[in-house]
Coordinates of C-alpha atoms in Angstrom, one line a residue:
X1 CA -5.3 17.7 -30.0
X2 CA -6.7 20.7 -28.3
X3 CA -5.5 24.2 -29.2
X4 CA -4.1 26.4 -26.4
X5 CA -6.3 29.2 -25.1
X6 CA -5.3 32.9 -24.9
X7 CA -2.7 34.3 -22.6
X8 CA -4.1 37.8 -22.9
X9 CA -7.6 39.0 -23.9
X10 CA -8.6 42.5 -24.9
X11 CA -12.1 42.8 -23.5
X12 CA -14.1 45.8 -25.1
X13 CA -17.0 47.3 -23.3
X14 CA -17.6 50.8 -24.7
X15 CA -20.7 52.0 -23.3
X16 CA -20.6 51.0 -19.7
X17 CA -17.8 50.2 -17.3
X18 CA -17.7 46.9 -15.3
X19 CA -16.8 49.1 -12.3
X20 CA -20.1 50.9 -12.4
X21 CA -22.9 50.2 -10.0
X22 CA -25.5 48.0 -11.7
X23 CA -28.9 49.6 -11.8
X24 CA -27.6 53.1 -12.5
X25 CA -27.4 54.8 -15.8
X26 CA -26.8 52.0 -18.5
X27 CA -25.1 49.7 -16.0
X28 CA -27.0 46.5 -15.7
X29 CA -26.5 42.7 -16.2
X30 CA -23.8 43.2 -18.8
X31 CA -21.5 45.0 -16.2
X32 CA -21.9 42.0 -13.9
X33 CA -21.2 39.5 -16.6
X34 CA -18.0 41.4 -17.8
X35 CA -16.7 41.9 -14.2
X36 CA -17.4 38.5 -13.0
X37 CA -16.0 36.7 -16.0
X38 CA -12.9 38.6 -16.2
X39 CA -12.0 37.9 -12.6
X40 CA -12.5 34.3 -13.1
X41 CA -10.5 34.2 -16.3
X42 CA -7.7 36.1 -14.6
X43 CA -7.6 33.5 -11.6
X44 CA -7.0 30.9 -14.4
X45 CA -4.0 32.7 -15.7
X46 CA -5.5 34.7 -18.4
X47 CA -4.7 38.3 -18.3
X48 CA -7.6 40.6 -19.1
X49 CA -7.5 44.1 -20.2
X50 CA -10.8 45.9 -20.4
X51 CA -11.4 48.9 -22.6
X52 CA -14.3 51.1 -21.6
X53 CA -15.2 54.8 -22.2
X54 CA -14.4 57.2 -19.4
X55 CA -17.4 58.9 -18.0
X56 CA -15.7 61.2 -15.5
X57 CA -12.6 63.5 -15.4
X58 CA -11.6 61.7 -12.3
X59 CA -11.4 58.3 -13.9
X60 CA -7.8 57.1 -13.9
X61 CA -6.5 56.2 -17.3
X62 CA -5.6 52.7 -16.0
X63 CA -7.0 50.9 -13.0
X64 CA -5.7 47.5 -11.7
X65 CA -9.2 46.6 -10.7
X66 CA -8.2 43.0 -9.6
X67 CA -5.2 40.6 -9.8
X68 CA -4.9 40.1 -13.5
X69 CA -7.6 42.4 -14.5
X70 CA -6.8 46.0 -15.8
X71 CA -9.4 48.5 -16.7
X72 CA -8.4 51.2 -19.4
X73 CA -10.7 54.3 -19.2
X74 CA -10.5 55.6 -22.8
X75 CA -11.3 59.2 -23.3
X76 CA -13.8 59.5 -26.2
X77 CA -16.3 62.4 -26.3
X78 CA -17.5 64.3 -23.2
X79 CA -17.2 62.6 -19.9
X80 CA -20.8 63.2 -18.9
X81 CA -24.1 63.7 -20.5
X82 CA -23.4 61.6 -23.7
X83 CA -26.5 59.5 -24.4
X84 CA -25.9 55.8 -25.4
X85 CA -27.6 56.7 -28.7
X86 CA -24.9 59.2 -29.5
X87 CA -22.0 56.9 -28.8
X88 CA -21.6 55.9 -32.4
X89 CA -20.2 59.4 -33.0
X90 CA -17.2 58.5 -30.6
X91 CA -16.4 55.1 -32.0
X92 CA -13.5 56.5 -34.1
X93 CA -11.9 58.2 -31.1
X94 CA -12.4 55.2 -29.0
X95 CA -11.0 52.8 -31.5
X96 CA -7.9 55.0 -32.1
X97 CA -7.2 55.0 -28.4
X98 CA -7.5 51.2 -28.4
X99 CA -5.1 50.7 -31.3
X100 CA -2.6 53.1 -29.8
X101 CA -2.6 51.3 -26.6
X102 CA -1.8 48.0 -28.4
X103 CA 0.9 49.8 -30.6
X104 CA 2.8 50.6 -27.4
X105 CA 3.2 46.9 -26.8
X106 CA 5.3 44.2 -28.3
X107 CA 3.8 42.5 -31.5
X108 CA 1.2 39.8 -30.6
X109 CA 0.5 41.3 -27.2
X110 CA -3.1 40.4 -27.3
X111 CA -4.2 36.8 -28.3
X112 CA -7.9 37.4 -28.7
X113 CA -10.6 40.2 -28.6
X114 CA -13.8 39.8 -26.8
X115 CA -16.3 42.5 -27.5
X116 CA -19.6 43.0 -25.6
X117 CA -22.6 44.9 -27.1
X118 CA -22.7 46.0 -30.7
X119 CA -20.8 49.3 -30.1
X120 CA -18.0 47.3 -28.8
X121 CA -18.3 44.8 -31.7
X122 CA -17.6 47.6 -34.2
X123 CA -14.4 48.5 -32.4
X124 CA -13.3 44.8 -32.0
X125 CA -13.9 44.2 -35.8
X126 CA -11.4 46.8 -36.7
X127 CA -8.9 45.9 -33.9
X128 CA -9.2 42.2 -35.1
X129 CA -8.1 43.1 -38.6
X130 CA -5.4 45.3 -37.4
X131 CA -3.9 43.0 -34.9
X132 CA -4.6 39.7 -36.8
X133 CA -6.2 38.0 -33.8
X134 CA -9.7 36.5 -33.5
X135 CA -12.8 38.4 -32.5
X136 CA -15.4 36.7 -30.2
X137 CA -18.5 38.7 -29.7
X138 CA -21.4 38.7 -27.2
X139 CA -24.4 40.8 -28.1
X140 CA -26.2 40.7 -24.7
X141 CA -29.3 42.2 -26.4
X142 CA -30.3 42.4 -30.0
X143 CA -32.4 45.3 -31.6
X144 CA -34.4 43.0 -33.8
X145 CA -35.6 41.1 -30.8
X146 CA -36.4 44.2 -28.7
X147 CA -38.2 45.8 -31.6
X148 CA -40.3 42.7 -32.0
X149 CA -41.7 43.0 -28.4
X150 CA -41.7 46.7 -27.5
X151 CA -43.3 47.8 -24.4
X152 CA -46.1 50.6 -24.6
X153 CA -44.4 54.0 -24.9
X154 CA -40.9 52.5 -25.4
X155 CA -38.9 53.7 -28.3
X156 CA -37.7 51.3 -31.1
X157 CA -34.1 50.6 -31.6
X158 CA -32.8 52.7 -34.6
X159 CA -31.9 51.1 -37.9
X160 CA -28.4 52.3 -37.2
X161 CA -28.0 49.8 -34.5
X162 CA -29.7 47.0 -36.6
X163 CA -27.2 47.5 -39.4
X164 CA -24.4 47.7 -36.9
X165 CA -25.3 44.4 -35.3
X166 CA -25.5 42.7 -38.6
X167 CA -22.0 43.9 -39.5
X168 CA -20.5 42.5 -36.3
X169 CA -22.5 39.3 -36.6
X170 CA -21.0 38.8 -40.2
X171 CA -17.4 39.7 -39.1
X172 CA -17.0 38.0 -35.7
X173 CA -15.1 34.7 -35.7
X174 CA -17.3 33.3 -33.0
X175 CA -20.5 34.6 -31.5
X176 CA -21.5 33.8 -27.8
X177 CA -25.2 33.4 -27.1
X178 CA -26.6 33.2 -23.6
X179 CA -29.2 30.6 -24.6
X180 CA -30.4 28.4 -27.3
X181 CA -33.2 30.8 -27.9
X182 CA -30.6 33.7 -28.4
X183 CA -28.7 31.4 -30.8
X184 CA -31.9 30.8 -32.8
X185 CA -32.5 34.5 -32.9
X186 CA -29.0 35.1 -34.3
X187 CA -29.6 32.6 -37.1
X188 CA -33.1 33.5 -37.8
X189 CA -32.9 37.4 -37.6
X190 CA -29.2 38.0 -38.5
X191 CA -28.5 35.0 -40.7
X192 CA -25.6 33.9 -38.4
X193 CA -23.7 30.9 -39.2
X194 CA -24.8 28.3 -36.6
X195 CA -21.3 26.6 -36.7
X196 CA -19.8 29.9 -35.3
X197 CA -22.1 30.2 -32.3
X198 CA -21.3 29.0 -28.9
X199 CA -23.9 28.8 -26.1
X200 CA -22.5 30.3 -22.9
X201 CA -24.9 30.5 -20.0
X202 CA -24.4 33.4 -17.6
X203 CA -24.3 32.7 -13.9
X204 CA -24.4 34.2 -10.4
X205 CA -21.9 34.6 -7.6
X206 CA -23.0 31.7 -5.5
X207 CA -20.8 32.7 -2.7
X208 CA -22.4 36.1 -2.4
X209 CA -26.0 35.1 -3.2
X210 CA -26.9 32.7 -0.5
X211 CA -30.0 31.8 1.4
X212 CA -30.4 33.5 4.8
X213 CA -32.7 34.9 7.4
X214 CA -35.6 37.0 5.9
X215 CA -36.2 38.6 9.4
X216 CA -32.6 39.7 9.7
X217 CA -32.5 40.9 6.1
X218 CA -35.7 43.1 6.6
X219 CA -34.3 44.5 10.0
X220 CA -31.1 45.5 8.2
X221 CA -32.9 47.2 5.3
X222 CA -35.6 48.7 7.5
X223 CA -38.4 46.8 5.6
X224 CA -41.7 45.8 7.4
X225 CA -41.3 42.4 9.1
X226 CA -45.0 41.5 8.8
X227 CA -45.6 42.2 5.1
X228 CA -45.7 40.0 2.1
X229 CA -43.1 41.6 0.0
X230 CA -43.1 41.5 -3.8
X231 CA -39.8 43.0 -5.2
X232 CA -38.5 44.2 -8.6
X233 CA -34.7 44.7 -9.0
X234 CA -33.3 46.4 -12.1
X235 CA -33.2 49.6 -14.3
X236 CA -36.4 51.5 -14.3
X237 CA -37.4 51.6 -18.0
X238 CA -40.4 50.5 -20.0
X239 CA -38.4 47.4 -21.3
X240 CA -38.0 46.0 -17.7
X241 CA -41.7 46.6 -17.0
X242 CA -41.7 47.4 -13.4
X243 CA -45.0 49.1 -14.1
X244 CA -46.6 45.6 -14.7
X245 CA -45.6 44.5 -11.2
X246 CA -47.2 47.7 -9.7
X247 CA -50.5 47.3 -11.8
X248 CA -50.7 43.6 -10.8
X249 CA -50.0 44.0 -7.3
X250 CA -52.5 46.9 -6.8
X251 CA -55.7 44.9 -6.2
X252 CA -53.6 42.5 -3.9
X253 CA -52.5 45.5 -1.8
X254 CA -56.1 46.7 -1.6
X255 CA -57.5 43.4 -0.5
X256 CA -54.7 42.9 2.1
X257 CA -55.2 46.1 3.9
X258 CA -56.0 45.5 7.6
X259 CA -54.9 42.0 7.4
X260 CA -52.1 40.1 9.2
X261 CA -49.9 40.0 6.0
X262 CA -50.3 43.2 4.1
X263 CA -48.9 43.1 0.6
X264 CA -46.1 45.6 -0.1
X265 CA -44.0 46.2 -3.2
X266 CA -40.3 47.0 -3.2
X267 CA -38.6 48.7 -6.2
X268 CA -34.8 48.6 -6.1
X269 CA -33.1 50.5 -9.1
X270 CA -32.8 53.8 -10.9
X271 CA -34.2 55.3 -14.1
X272 CA -32.3 54.3 -17.3
X273 CA -32.7 54.4 -21.0
X274 CA -36.0 55.7 -22.1
X275 CA -37.0 55.8 -18.5
X276 CA -34.8 58.9 -18.0
X277 CA -37.3 60.9 -20.1
X278 CA -39.9 60.5 -17.2
X279 CA -37.9 59.6 -14.2
X280 CA -40.8 59.9 -11.8
X281 CA -43.2 57.7 -13.9
X282 CA -43.1 54.8 -11.5
X283 CA -43.7 57.0 -8.4
X284 CA -46.5 58.7 -10.3
X285 CA -48.2 55.5 -11.3
X286 CA -48.2 54.3 -7.6
X287 CA -50.0 57.5 -6.7
X288 CA -52.5 57.0 -9.6
X289 CA -53.1 53.4 -8.5
X290 CA -53.6 54.5 -4.8
X291 CA -50.9 52.5 -3.5
X292 CA -48.1 55.0 -2.9
X293 CA -48.1 54.2 0.9
X294 CA -47.4 50.5 0.2
X295 CA -44.6 50.9 -2.4
X296 CA -41.1 51.2 -1.2
X297 CA -38.2 52.6 -3.4
X298 CA -34.6 51.9 -2.9
X299 CA -31.6 53.1 -4.9
X300 CA -29.4 50.6 -6.6
X301 CA -27.6 48.4 -4.0
X302 CA -24.1 46.8 -4.0
X303 CA -23.9 43.0 -4.1
X304 CA -23.9 42.3 -0.4
X305 CA -26.9 44.5 0.3
X306 CA -28.7 43.3 -2.9
X307 CA -28.3 39.6 -1.4
X308 CA -30.2 41.0 1.6
X309 CA -32.9 42.5 -0.7
X310 CA -33.5 39.1 -2.1
X311 CA -33.6 37.4 1.2
X312 CA -36.1 39.9 2.5
X313 CA -38.5 39.2 -0.3
X314 CA -41.2 36.7 -0.5
X315 CA -41.2 36.9 -4.4
X316 CA -39.0 38.6 -6.9
X317 CA -40.6 39.8 -10.1
X318 CA -38.9 39.9 -13.6
X319 CA -41.6 41.0 -15.9
X320 CA -39.2 42.3 -18.8
X321 CA -40.6 42.4 -22.4
X322 CA -37.2 41.1 -23.6
X323 CA -34.4 39.4 -21.7
X324 CA -31.5 37.7 -23.2
X325 CA -31.1 35.8 -19.9
X326 CA -32.1 37.6 -16.6
X327 CA -29.3 37.7 -14.0
X328 CA -31.7 39.0 -11.4
X329 CA -33.8 35.8 -11.6
X330 CA -30.7 33.6 -10.9
X331 CA -29.4 35.9 -8.1
X332 CA -32.8 35.8 -6.3
X333 CA -33.0 32.0 -6.6
X334 CA -29.6 31.6 -5.4
X335 CA -30.7 33.3 -2.2
X336 CA -33.7 30.9 -2.0
X337 CA -36.3 33.4 -3.3
X338 CA -39.0 32.2 -5.8
X339 CA -39.2 34.2 -8.9
X340 CA -42.2 35.2 -11.2
X341 CA -41.1 36.2 -14.7
X342 CA -42.2 36.8 -18.1
X343 CA -41.8 33.8 -20.5
X344 CA -39.6 35.7 -22.8
X345 CA -36.0 35.1 -24.1
X346 CA -33.7 33.5 -21.5
X347 CA -36.0 33.6 -18.7
X348 CA -37.4 30.3 -19.7
X349 CA -33.9 28.8 -18.8
X350 CA -33.3 31.0 -15.8
X351 CA -36.5 30.0 -14.0
X352 CA -37.7 26.4 -13.5
X353 CA -41.5 27.1 -13.8
X354 CA -43.5 25.3 -11.2
X355 CA -40.4 24.3 -9.1
X356 CA -38.3 27.5 -8.5
X357 CA -40.9 30.0 -9.6
X358 CA -43.6 30.9 -12.1
X359 CA -43.3 31.9 -15.8
X360 CA -46.3 34.0 -17.0
X361 CA -47.1 34.0 -20.8
X362 CA -47.5 37.7 -21.8
X363 CA -48.0 40.7 -19.8
X364 CA -51.7 41.0 -19.3
X365 CA -52.3 42.5 -15.8
X366 CA -54.9 40.1 -14.9
X367 CA -52.8 37.1 -15.6
X368 CA -49.9 38.6 -13.4
X369 CA -52.4 39.3 -10.6
X370 CA -53.7 35.8 -10.7
X371 CA -50.3 34.3 -10.7
X372 CA -49.0 36.4 -7.8
X373 CA -52.2 35.7 -5.7
X374 CA -51.7 31.9 -6.4
X375 CA -48.0 32.1 -5.3
X376 CA -48.5 34.1 -2.1
X377 CA -51.8 32.4 -1.2
X378 CA -50.2 28.9 -1.2
X379 CA -47.6 29.1 1.7
X380 CA -46.7 25.2 1.2
X381 CA -46.1 25.7 -2.4
X382 CA -44.1 29.0 -1.9
X383 CA -42.1 27.1 0.7
X384 CA -41.4 24.3 -1.7
X385 CA -40.2 26.8 -4.3
X386 CA -37.9 28.2 -1.8
X387 CA -36.3 24.9 -1.3
X388 CA -35.9 24.3 -5.1
X389 CA -34.7 27.8 -5.9
X390 CA -31.2 27.4 -4.6
X391 CA -30.8 24.0 -6.2
X392 CA -31.8 25.4 -9.6
X393 CA -29.5 28.4 -9.3
X394 CA -26.5 26.2 -8.6
X395 CA -26.7 25.0 -12.2
X396 CA -25.6 28.6 -13.2
X397 CA -22.2 29.7 -11.8
X398 CA -19.7 32.1 -13.1
X399 CA -17.2 29.3 -13.0
X400 CA -19.3 27.4 -15.5
X401 CA -19.5 30.5 -17.7
X402 CA -15.6 30.9 -17.5
X403 CA -15.2 27.3 -18.5
X404 CA -17.3 27.7 -21.5
X405 CA -15.8 31.0 -22.5
X406 CA -12.3 29.4 -22.5
X407 CA -13.5 26.7 -24.8
X408 CA -15.1 29.3 -27.1
X409 CA -11.7 31.1 -27.1
X410 CA -9.8 28.0 -27.9
X411 CA -12.1 27.3 -30.8
X412 CA -11.9 30.8 -32.1
X413 CA -8.0 30.7 -32.0
X414 CA -7.8 27.3 -33.6
X415 CA -10.1 28.2 -36.5
X416 CA -8.5 31.6 -36.9
X417 CA -5.1 30.0 -37.1
X418 CA -6.2 27.5 -39.7
X419 CA -7.9 30.1 -41.9
X420 CA -6.0 31.4 -45.0
X421 CA -4.1 34.5 -44.1
X422 CA -4.4 34.2 -40.5
X423 CA -2.2 36.2 -38.2
X424 CA -1.1 38.4 -41.2
X425 CA 0.6 41.8 -41.0
X426 CA -1.5 44.9 -40.4
X427 CA -1.2 45.6 -44.2
X428 CA -2.4 42.1 -45.0
X429 CA -5.3 42.3 -42.6
X430 CA -6.4 45.5 -44.2
X431 CA -6.2 43.8 -47.7
X432 CA -8.1 40.8 -46.3
X433 CA -10.9 43.1 -44.9
X434 CA -11.1 45.0 -48.2
X435 CA -11.6 41.8 -50.1
X436 CA -14.4 40.7 -47.9
X437 CA -16.0 44.1 -48.4
X438 CA -15.7 43.9 -52.2
X439 CA -17.2 40.4 -52.1
X440 CA -20.2 41.6 -50.1
X441 CA -20.5 44.7 -52.2
X442 CA -20.6 42.6 -55.6
X443 CA -23.2 40.2 -54.0
X444 CA -25.5 43.2 -53.2
X445 CA -25.3 45.0 -56.6

């Protein structure tokens, strides 16, 4: 007999709001994931309340963002200018507000907590023990994985985060991984229990991201109609490696000058993370490479305009050094645009190499130049990839993601209810947490 799913979920997303524009600041694929899954769960009758940190004094404390989806903007620290690396100092204030919000409701108001990213997992861990409900956690990115494949000039994730992630992995009732690769990383690097891991593949909004006219899209965006357009979409930071695309495209641009189909590069996004330290780095690199006149920069775009960006492109590049999945790859393919991507993390799942795009092993510039040249120099093969791209993307919808999340939630609730001391009083939950800590402490002595 299957266990019923939750009626109301407390979704925790500390460091970035699902209402923020992806590609700005720390907003990216996780924002899209949280927002899209929250809406779809709500349409299925699950009430979703999202706790996120307020970043402006103009943020309303409570926003009815969509039917069945409420966003609570929690005041914790200064509204602006607080780096993500400094957010651990505000977790106490954030958690206190989350607990107070629940305390104003009747007992048992939330059935389950779903935390996104390790900072949120720290909050969810405490709330789980206080409320006596299960905690489901999605890491989205893992410090150990990022540190194992750092881009040149990038900064390693601190031990503070590695330890914090380990604590959340140990405490969560269920862990949601984007792919089998991520599940393996959780087991091999964080010693997670495989029996507590659910693989839930992200998706794309297949109603928004659809094939369309390249000519019309270019005209709407003011892009050159005759060019071969190679596009990068995402946060501009070393981890995402937009510089790899510029360096790889430079010789192609030079050789195409004066031809019928000159090569151009389109960069859509804004500086983020360690990229904020040198916000003009990509513009400066284009100048150094002698291709500044052939590189077009656009600010982050809302979904409808982003779909036009994909349609306008001949190829979309995802050269990241680490990627738990790669939503940009799926969105581009949903618009019928082939993708060239680094063969890392979840990109080997997101891209069907040889059919909907090409996977490149490593980040050697010569390899990327050769792969790009082969793609754009083979019109028939590129056209075939366009035809296969949409079909491949249709395997990844947010409806499928919501299906799998509901199954994970039901498993979490069933196992939590069956565990000794489940749904105990706050005092009992605190005692249970204390016993767990003492057991771990004795084991480490």
